[in-house]
XYZ file of N, CA, C and O in Angstrom:
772
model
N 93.314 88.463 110.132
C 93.835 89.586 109.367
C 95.334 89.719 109.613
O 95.829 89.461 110.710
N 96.101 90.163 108.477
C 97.204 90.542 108.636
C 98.143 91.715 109.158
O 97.960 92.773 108.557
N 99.110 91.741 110.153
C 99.868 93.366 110.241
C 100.572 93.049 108.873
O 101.000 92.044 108.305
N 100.478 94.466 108.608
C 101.453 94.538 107.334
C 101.549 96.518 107.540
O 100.946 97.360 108.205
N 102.614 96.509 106.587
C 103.211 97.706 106.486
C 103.159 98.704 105.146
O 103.651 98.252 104.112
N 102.630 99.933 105.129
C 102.172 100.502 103.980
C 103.152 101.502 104.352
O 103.635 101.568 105.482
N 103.678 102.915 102.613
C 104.574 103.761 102.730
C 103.316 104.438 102.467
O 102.337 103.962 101.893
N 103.530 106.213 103.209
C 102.803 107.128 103.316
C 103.552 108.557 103.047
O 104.659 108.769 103.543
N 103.016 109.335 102.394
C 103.867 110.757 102.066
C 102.894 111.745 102.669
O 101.750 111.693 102.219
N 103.131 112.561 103.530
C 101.807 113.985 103.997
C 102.847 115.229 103.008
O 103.956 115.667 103.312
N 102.065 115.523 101.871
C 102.569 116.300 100.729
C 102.784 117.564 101.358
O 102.512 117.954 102.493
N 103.383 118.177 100.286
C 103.454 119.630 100.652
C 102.356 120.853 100.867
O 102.440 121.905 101.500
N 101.277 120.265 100.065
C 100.015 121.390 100.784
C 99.259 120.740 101.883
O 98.307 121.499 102.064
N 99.181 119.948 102.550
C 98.919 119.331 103.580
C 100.271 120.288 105.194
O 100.172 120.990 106.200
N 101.209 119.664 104.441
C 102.227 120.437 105.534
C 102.369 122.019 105.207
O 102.845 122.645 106.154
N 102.130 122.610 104.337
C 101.571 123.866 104.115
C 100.573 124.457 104.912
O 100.779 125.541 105.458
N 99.511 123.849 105.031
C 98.380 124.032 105.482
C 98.540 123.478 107.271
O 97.484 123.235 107.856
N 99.819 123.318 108.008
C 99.657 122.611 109.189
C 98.684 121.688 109.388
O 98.075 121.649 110.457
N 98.415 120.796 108.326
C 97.718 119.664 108.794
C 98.012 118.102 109.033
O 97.279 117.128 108.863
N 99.998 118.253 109.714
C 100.301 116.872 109.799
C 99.405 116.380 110.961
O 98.726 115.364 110.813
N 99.396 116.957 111.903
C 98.236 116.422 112.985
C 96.907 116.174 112.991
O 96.345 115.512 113.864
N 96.285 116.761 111.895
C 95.201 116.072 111.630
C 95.335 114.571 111.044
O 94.737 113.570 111.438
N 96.236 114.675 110.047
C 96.373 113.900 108.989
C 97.035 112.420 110.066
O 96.702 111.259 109.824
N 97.692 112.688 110.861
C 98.441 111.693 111.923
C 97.184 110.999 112.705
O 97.198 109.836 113.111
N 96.195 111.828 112.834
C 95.249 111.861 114.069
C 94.089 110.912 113.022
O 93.710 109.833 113.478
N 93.808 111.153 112.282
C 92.933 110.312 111.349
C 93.502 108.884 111.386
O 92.821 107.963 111.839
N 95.109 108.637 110.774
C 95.670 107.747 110.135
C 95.802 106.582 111.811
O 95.360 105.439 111.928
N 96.429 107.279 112.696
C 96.173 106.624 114.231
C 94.542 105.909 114.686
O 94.172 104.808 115.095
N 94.055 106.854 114.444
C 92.528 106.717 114.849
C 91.727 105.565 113.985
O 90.721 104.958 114.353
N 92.489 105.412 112.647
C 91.689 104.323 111.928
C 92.615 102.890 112.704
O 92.245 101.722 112.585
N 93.613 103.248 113.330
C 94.356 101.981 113.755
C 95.940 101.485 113.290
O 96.689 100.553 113.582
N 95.983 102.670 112.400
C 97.335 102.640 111.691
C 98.939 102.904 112.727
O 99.179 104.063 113.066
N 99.573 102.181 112.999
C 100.645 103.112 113.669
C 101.978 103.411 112.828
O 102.416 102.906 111.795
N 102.431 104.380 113.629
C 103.625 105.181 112.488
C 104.910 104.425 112.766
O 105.070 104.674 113.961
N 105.860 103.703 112.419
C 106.870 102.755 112.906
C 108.283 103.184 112.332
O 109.352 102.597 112.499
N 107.894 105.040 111.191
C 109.182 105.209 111.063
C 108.742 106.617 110.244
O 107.897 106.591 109.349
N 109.395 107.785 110.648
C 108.515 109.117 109.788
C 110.009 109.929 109.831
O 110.935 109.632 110.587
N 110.012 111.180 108.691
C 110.832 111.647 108.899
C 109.968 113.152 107.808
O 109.078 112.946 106.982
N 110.448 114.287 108.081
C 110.619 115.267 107.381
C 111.533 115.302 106.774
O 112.586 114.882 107.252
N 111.450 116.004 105.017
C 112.055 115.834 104.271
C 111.957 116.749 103.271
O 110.747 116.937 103.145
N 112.728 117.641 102.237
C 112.151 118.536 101.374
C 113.429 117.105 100.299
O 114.625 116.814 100.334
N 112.127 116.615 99.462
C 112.475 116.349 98.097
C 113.434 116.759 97.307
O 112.997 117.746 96.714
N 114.787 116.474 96.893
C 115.250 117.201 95.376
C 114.731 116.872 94.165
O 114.210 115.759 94.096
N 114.738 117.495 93.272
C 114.054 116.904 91.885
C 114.111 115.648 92.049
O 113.212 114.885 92.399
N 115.790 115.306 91.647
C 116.026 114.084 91.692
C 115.276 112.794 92.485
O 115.197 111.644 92.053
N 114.862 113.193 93.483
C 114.129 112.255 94.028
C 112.954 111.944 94.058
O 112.432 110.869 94.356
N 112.237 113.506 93.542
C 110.969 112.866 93.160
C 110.738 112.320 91.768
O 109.891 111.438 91.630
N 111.497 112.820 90.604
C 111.614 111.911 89.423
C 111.731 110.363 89.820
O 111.011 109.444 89.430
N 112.598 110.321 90.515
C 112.627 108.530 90.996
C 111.656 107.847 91.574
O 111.254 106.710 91.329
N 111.192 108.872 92.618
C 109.852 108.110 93.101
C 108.705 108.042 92.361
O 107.890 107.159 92.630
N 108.491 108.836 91.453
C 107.273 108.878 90.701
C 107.765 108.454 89.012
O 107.350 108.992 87.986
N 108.928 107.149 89.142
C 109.090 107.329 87.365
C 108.443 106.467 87.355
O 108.442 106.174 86.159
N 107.714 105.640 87.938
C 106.553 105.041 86.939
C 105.267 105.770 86.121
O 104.613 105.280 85.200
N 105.116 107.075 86.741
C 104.396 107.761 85.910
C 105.058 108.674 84.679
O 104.338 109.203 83.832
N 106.346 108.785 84.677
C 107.279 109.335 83.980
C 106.654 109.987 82.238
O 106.729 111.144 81.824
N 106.124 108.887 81.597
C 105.210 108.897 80.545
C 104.377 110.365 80.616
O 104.456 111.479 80.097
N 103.527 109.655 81.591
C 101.747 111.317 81.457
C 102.210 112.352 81.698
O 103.153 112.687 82.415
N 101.462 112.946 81.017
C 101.328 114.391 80.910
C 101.513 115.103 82.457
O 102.068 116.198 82.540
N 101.139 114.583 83.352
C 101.402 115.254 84.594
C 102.799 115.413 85.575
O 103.060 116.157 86.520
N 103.539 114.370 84.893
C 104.683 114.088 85.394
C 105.339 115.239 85.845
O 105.604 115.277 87.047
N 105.680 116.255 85.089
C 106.426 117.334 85.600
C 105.763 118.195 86.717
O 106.442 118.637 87.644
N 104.610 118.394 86.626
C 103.832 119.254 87.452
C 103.614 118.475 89.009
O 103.403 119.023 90.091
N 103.757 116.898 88.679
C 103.500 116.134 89.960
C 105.044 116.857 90.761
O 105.002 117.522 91.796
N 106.248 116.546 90.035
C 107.357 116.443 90.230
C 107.825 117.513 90.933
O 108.453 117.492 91.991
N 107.241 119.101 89.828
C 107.430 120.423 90.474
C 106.405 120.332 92.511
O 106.984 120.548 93.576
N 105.610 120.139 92.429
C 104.185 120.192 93.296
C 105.520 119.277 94.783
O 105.702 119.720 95.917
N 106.090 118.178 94.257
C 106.122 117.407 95.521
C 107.983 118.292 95.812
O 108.552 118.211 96.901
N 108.410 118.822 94.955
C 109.228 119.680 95.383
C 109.472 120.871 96.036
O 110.503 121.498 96.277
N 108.107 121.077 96.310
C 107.931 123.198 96.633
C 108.069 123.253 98.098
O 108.236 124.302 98.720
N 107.988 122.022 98.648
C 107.978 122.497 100.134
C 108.288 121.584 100.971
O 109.377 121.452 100.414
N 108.339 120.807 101.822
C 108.939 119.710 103.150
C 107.446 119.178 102.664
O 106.518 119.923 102.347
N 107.401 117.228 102.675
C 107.173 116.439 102.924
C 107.441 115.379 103.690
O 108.443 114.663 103.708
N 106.271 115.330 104.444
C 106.334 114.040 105.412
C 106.454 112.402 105.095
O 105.561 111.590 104.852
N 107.396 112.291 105.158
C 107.514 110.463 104.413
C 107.671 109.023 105.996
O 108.475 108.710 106.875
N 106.307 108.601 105.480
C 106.485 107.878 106.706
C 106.062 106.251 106.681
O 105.908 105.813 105.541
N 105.874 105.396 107.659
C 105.717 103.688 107.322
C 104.963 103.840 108.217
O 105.241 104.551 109.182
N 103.524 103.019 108.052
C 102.526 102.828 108.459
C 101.916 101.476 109.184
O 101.026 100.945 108.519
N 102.158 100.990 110.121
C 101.578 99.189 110.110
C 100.381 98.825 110.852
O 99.925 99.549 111.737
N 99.875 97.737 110.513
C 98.899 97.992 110.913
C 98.053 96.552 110.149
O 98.520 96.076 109.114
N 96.821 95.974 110.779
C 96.311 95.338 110.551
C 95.736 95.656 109.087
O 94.921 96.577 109.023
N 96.186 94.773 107.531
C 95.486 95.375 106.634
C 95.606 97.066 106.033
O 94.743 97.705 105.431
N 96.976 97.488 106.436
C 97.295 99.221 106.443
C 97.128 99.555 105.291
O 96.827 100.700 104.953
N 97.362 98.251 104.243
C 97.465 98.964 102.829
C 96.063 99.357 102.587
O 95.990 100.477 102.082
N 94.920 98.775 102.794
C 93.936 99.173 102.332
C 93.159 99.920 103.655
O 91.978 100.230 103.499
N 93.692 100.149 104.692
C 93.129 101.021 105.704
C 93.898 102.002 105.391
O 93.321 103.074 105.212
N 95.424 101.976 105.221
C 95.184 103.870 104.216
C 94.745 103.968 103.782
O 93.862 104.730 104.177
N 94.574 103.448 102.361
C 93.463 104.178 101.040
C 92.208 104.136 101.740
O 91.328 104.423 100.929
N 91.830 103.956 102.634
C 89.962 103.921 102.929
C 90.249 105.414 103.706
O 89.641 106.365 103.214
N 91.099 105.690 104.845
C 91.352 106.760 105.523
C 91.863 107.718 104.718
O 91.519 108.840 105.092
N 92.635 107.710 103.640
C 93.055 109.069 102.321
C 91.866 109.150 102.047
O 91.270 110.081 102.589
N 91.162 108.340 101.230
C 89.824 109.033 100.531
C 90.535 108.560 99.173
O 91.669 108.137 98.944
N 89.251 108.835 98.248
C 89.723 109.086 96.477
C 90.879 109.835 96.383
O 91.378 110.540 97.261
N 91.214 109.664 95.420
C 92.694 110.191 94.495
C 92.012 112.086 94.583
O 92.492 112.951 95.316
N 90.962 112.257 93.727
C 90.729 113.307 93.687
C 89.683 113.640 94.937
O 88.763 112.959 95.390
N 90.214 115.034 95.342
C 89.959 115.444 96.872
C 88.863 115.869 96.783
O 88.426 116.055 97.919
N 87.843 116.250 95.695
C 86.664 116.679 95.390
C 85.562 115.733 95.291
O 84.339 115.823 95.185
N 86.373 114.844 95.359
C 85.358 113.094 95.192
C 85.259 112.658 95.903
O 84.233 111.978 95.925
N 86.180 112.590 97.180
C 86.344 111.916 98.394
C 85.430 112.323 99.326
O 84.881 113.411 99.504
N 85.346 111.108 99.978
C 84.183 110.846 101.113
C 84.504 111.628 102.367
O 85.568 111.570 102.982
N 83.332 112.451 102.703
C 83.529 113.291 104.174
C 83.591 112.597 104.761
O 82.781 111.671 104.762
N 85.011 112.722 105.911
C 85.670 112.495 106.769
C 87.002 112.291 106.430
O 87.851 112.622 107.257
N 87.389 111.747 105.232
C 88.341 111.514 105.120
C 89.572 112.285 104.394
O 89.288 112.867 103.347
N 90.679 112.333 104.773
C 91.984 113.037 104.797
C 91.816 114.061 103.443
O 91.948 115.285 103.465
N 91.523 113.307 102.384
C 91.384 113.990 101.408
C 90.700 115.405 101.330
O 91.209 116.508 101.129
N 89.278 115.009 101.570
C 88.282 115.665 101.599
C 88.312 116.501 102.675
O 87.572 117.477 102.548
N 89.093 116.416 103.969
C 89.234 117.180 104.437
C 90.628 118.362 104.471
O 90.505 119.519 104.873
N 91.621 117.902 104.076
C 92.544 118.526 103.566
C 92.915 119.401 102.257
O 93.151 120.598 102.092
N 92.844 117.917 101.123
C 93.279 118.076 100.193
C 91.773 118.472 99.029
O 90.652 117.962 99.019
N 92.466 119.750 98.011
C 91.982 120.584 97.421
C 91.515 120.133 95.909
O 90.535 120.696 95.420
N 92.028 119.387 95.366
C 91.712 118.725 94.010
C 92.658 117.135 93.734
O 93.175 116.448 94.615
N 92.656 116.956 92.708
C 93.177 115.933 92.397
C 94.746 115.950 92.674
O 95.260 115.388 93.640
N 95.403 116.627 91.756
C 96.688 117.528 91.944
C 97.523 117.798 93.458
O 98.670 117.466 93.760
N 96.733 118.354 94.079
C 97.037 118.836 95.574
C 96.089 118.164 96.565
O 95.366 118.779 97.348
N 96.177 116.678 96.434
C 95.050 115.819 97.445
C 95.973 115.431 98.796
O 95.901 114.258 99.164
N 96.676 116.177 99.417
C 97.107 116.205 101.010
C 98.124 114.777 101.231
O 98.878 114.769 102.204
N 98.101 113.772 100.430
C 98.511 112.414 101.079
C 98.569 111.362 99.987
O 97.715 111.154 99.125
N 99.776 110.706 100.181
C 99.896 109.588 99.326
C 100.245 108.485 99.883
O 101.165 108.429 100.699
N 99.392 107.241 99.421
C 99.500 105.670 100.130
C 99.803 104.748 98.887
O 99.569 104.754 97.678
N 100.459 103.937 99.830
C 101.442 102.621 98.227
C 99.679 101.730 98.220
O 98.766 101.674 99.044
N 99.842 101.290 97.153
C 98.614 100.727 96.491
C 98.330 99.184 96.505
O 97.273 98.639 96.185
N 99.437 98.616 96.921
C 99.996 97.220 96.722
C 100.834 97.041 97.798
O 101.412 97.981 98.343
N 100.969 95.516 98.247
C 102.289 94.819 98.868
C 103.568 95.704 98.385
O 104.076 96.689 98.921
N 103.818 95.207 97.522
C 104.604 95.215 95.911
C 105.510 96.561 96.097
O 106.691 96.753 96.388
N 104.301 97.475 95.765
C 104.568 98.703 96.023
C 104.881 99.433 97.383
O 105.608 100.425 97.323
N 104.441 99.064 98.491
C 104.862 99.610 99.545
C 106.198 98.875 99.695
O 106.965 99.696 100.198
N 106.856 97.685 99.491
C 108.298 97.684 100.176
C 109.295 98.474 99.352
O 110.330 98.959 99.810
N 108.715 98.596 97.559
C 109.304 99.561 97.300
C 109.618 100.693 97.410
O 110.802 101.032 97.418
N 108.480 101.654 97.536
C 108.493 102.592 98.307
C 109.019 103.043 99.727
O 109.238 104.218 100.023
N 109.238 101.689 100.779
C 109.384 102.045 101.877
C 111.052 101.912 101.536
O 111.955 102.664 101.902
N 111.101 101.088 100.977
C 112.966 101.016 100.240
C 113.453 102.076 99.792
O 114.569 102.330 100.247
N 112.885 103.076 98.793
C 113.392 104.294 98.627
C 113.477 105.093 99.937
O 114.685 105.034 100.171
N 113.024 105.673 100.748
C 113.092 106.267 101.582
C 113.742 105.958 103.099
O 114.307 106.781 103.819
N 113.496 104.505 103.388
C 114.235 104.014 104.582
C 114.846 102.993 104.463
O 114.469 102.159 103.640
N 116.476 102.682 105.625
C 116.223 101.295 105.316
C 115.827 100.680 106.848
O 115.332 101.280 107.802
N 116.180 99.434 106.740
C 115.898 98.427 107.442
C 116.038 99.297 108.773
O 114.965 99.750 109.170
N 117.057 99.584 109.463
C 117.249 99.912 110.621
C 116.673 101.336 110.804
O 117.354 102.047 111.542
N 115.678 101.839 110.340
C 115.314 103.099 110.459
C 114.062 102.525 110.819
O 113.273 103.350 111.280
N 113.617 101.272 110.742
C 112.022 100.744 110.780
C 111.819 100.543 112.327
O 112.913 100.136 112.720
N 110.965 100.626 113.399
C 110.718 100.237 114.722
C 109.513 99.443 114.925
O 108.396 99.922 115.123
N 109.782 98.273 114.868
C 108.373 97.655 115.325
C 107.728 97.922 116.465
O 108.388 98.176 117.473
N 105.951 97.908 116.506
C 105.905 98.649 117.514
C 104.938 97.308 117.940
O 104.057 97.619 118.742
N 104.945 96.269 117.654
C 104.514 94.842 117.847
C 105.211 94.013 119.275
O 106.284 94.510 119.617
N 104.789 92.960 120.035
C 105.801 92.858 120.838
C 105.949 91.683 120.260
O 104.965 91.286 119.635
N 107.105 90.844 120.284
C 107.864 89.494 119.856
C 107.623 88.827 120.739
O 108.499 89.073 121.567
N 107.060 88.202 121.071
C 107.000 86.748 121.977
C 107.467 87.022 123.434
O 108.200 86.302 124.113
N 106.896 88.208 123.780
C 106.833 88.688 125.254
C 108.435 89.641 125.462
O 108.820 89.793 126.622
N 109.216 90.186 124.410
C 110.615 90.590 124.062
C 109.815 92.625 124.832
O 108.772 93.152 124.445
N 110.589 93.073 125.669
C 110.623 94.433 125.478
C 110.386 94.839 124.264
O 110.339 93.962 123.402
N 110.209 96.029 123.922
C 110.690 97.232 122.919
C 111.749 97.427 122.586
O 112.368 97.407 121.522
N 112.127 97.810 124.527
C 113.025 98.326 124.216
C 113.528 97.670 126.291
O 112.766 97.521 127.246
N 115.088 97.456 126.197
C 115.566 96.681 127.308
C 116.847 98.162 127.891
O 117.345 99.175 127.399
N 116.871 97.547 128.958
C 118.093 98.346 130.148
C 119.225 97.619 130.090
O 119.006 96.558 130.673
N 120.435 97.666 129.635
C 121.862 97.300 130.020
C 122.537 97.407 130.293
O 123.311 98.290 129.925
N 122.748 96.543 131.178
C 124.647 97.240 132.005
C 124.673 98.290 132.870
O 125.473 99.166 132.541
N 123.972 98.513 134.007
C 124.151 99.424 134.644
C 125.706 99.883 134.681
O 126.446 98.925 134.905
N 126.170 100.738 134.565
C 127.709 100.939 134.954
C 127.807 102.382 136.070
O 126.951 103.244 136.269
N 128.827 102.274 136.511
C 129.189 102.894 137.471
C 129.980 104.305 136.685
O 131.129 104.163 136.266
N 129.363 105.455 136.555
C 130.561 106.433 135.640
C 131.684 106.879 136.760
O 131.544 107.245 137.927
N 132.368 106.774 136.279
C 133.337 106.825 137.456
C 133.300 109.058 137.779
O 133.300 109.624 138.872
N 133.278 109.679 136.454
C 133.480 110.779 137.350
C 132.489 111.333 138.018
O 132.766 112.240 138.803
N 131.229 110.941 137.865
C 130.191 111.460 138.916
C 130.018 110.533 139.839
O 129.531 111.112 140.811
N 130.173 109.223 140.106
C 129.964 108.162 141.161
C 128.387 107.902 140.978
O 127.635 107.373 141.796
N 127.975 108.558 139.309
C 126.524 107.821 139.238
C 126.457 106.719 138.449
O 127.264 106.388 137.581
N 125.171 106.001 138.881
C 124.967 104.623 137.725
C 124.323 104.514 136.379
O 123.517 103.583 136.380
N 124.373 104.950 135.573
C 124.081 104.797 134.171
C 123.568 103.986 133.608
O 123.928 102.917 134.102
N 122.599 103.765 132.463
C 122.066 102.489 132.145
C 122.071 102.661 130.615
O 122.124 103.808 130.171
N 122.013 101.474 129.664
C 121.907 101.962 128.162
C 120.572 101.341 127.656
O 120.383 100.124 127.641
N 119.607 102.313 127.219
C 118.364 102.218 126.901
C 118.513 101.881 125.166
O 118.806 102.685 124.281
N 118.187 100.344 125.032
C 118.530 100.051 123.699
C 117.273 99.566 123.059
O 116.268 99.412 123.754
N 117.262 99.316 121.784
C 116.142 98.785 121.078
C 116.455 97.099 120.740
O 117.562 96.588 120.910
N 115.943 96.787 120.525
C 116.225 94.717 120.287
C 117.043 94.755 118.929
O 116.511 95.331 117.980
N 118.227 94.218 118.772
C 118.846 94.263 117.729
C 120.193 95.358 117.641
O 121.253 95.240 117.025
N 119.803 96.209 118.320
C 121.498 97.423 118.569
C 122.394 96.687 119.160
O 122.305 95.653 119.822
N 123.191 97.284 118.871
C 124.832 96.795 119.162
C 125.519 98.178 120.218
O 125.729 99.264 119.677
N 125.749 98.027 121.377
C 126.287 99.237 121.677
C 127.285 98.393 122.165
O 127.577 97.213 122.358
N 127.729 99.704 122.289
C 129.591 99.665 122.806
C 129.551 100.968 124.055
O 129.330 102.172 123.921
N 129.920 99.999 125.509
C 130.028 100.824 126.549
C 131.385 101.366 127.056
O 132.007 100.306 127.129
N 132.362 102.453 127.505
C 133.580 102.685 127.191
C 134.073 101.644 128.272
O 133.440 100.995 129.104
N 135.374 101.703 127.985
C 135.984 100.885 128.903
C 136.184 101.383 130.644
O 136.429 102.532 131.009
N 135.989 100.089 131.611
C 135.982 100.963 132.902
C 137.670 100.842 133.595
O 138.069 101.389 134.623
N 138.473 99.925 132.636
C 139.516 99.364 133.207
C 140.500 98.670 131.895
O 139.892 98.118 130.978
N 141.746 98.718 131.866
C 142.785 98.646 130.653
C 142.322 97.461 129.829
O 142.450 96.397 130.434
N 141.792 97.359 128.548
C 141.182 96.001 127.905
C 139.617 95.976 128.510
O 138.972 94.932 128.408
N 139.305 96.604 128.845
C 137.848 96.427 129.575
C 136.894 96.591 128.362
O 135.809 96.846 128.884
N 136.699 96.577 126.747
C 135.808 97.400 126.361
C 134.566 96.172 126.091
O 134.652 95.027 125.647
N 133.314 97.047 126.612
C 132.208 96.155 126.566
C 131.145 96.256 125.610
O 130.670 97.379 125.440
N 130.649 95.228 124.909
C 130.064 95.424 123.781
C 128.197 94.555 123.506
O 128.262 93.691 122.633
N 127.393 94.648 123.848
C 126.513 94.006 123.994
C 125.315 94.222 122.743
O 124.986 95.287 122.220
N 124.774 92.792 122.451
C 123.536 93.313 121.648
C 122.618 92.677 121.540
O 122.886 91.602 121.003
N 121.413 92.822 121.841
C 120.153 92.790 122.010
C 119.432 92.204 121.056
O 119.347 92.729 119.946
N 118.923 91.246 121.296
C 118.279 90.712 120.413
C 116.886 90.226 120.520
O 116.765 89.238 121.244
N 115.607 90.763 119.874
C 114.543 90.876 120.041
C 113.844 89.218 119.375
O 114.035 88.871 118.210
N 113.119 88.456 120.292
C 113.006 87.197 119.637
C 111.555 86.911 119.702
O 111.108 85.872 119.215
């Protein structure tokens, strides 16, 4: 089986209803992990964009108004097979159809206001995960060929407390440590292999 990476939205009557922790606690529990989430309140503008492929139906505006009314959770999901282990953990589209236990059915109230949205496709999730993040907002939570997470560098000496300092980086950052001495400036970056 494959890791792969699905985009996930916890809507506004879901976060209405304080149910990102359920909704987290399901999506974890089926095996999914979260590798990049953020809170967010929508402008029009952005949900017209995210949803102009439905632009056409009749629902368009009401989807549009609905994902605007309140903070949504927009997040990346990975996971062995995630695309279709979200949709099995959301449930049906409509929340009245969906199978007990799942997010839907336990959250979400009808079709309209069903708690959670998952990309449907490959295709569709890098698009989706493209609108909302980019590249460096993503954290793999996989290990690379025995690579940290995350590595310690450079202990340095701060000179005005006489303590030792360390820079807690992720594989791939670039930091820049200040200089300890005239031309001294040190620059290191990590690379996760």
């Amino acid at each position: 089986m494959a890791i792969e990476r699905t985009f996930s939205i916890i809507k506004p009557d879901a976060v209405a209803k304080h149910a990102i922790g359920t909704v987290l606690g399901k999506l974890e529990a089926g095996g999914l992990r979260v590798v990049a989430q953020k809170m967010i309140r929508m402008t029009t503008e952005q949900a017209q964009g995210f949803y102009a492929v439905h632009k056409e139906r009749p629902f368009f505006g009401d989807l549009v108004k609905f994902m605007t009314e309140g903070p949504v959770v927009v997040q990346v999901l990975e996971g062995e097979n995630a695309i279709a282990k979200n949709r099995e953990i959301m449930g049906a589209t409509n929340s009245k159809e969906a199978a007990a236990g799942t997010i839907r059915a336990e959250v979400g109230t009808d079709i309209e206001r069903n708690a959670v949205h998952g990309s449907d496709a490959p295709e569709t999730a890098a698009t989706e995960i493209a609108f909302f993040f980019s590249t460096a907002d993503l954290a793999s939570t996989q290990r690379l060929s025995g690579t940290p997470a995350l590595a310690w560098l450079s202990p340095a000496l701060d000179r005005r407390t006489k303590d030792r300092t360390r820079l807690l980086v992720r594989p791939g950052s670039l930091v820049s440590a200040p200089a300890h001495s005239p031309g001294d400036a040190r620059f290191f970056a990590w690379r996760g292999v």
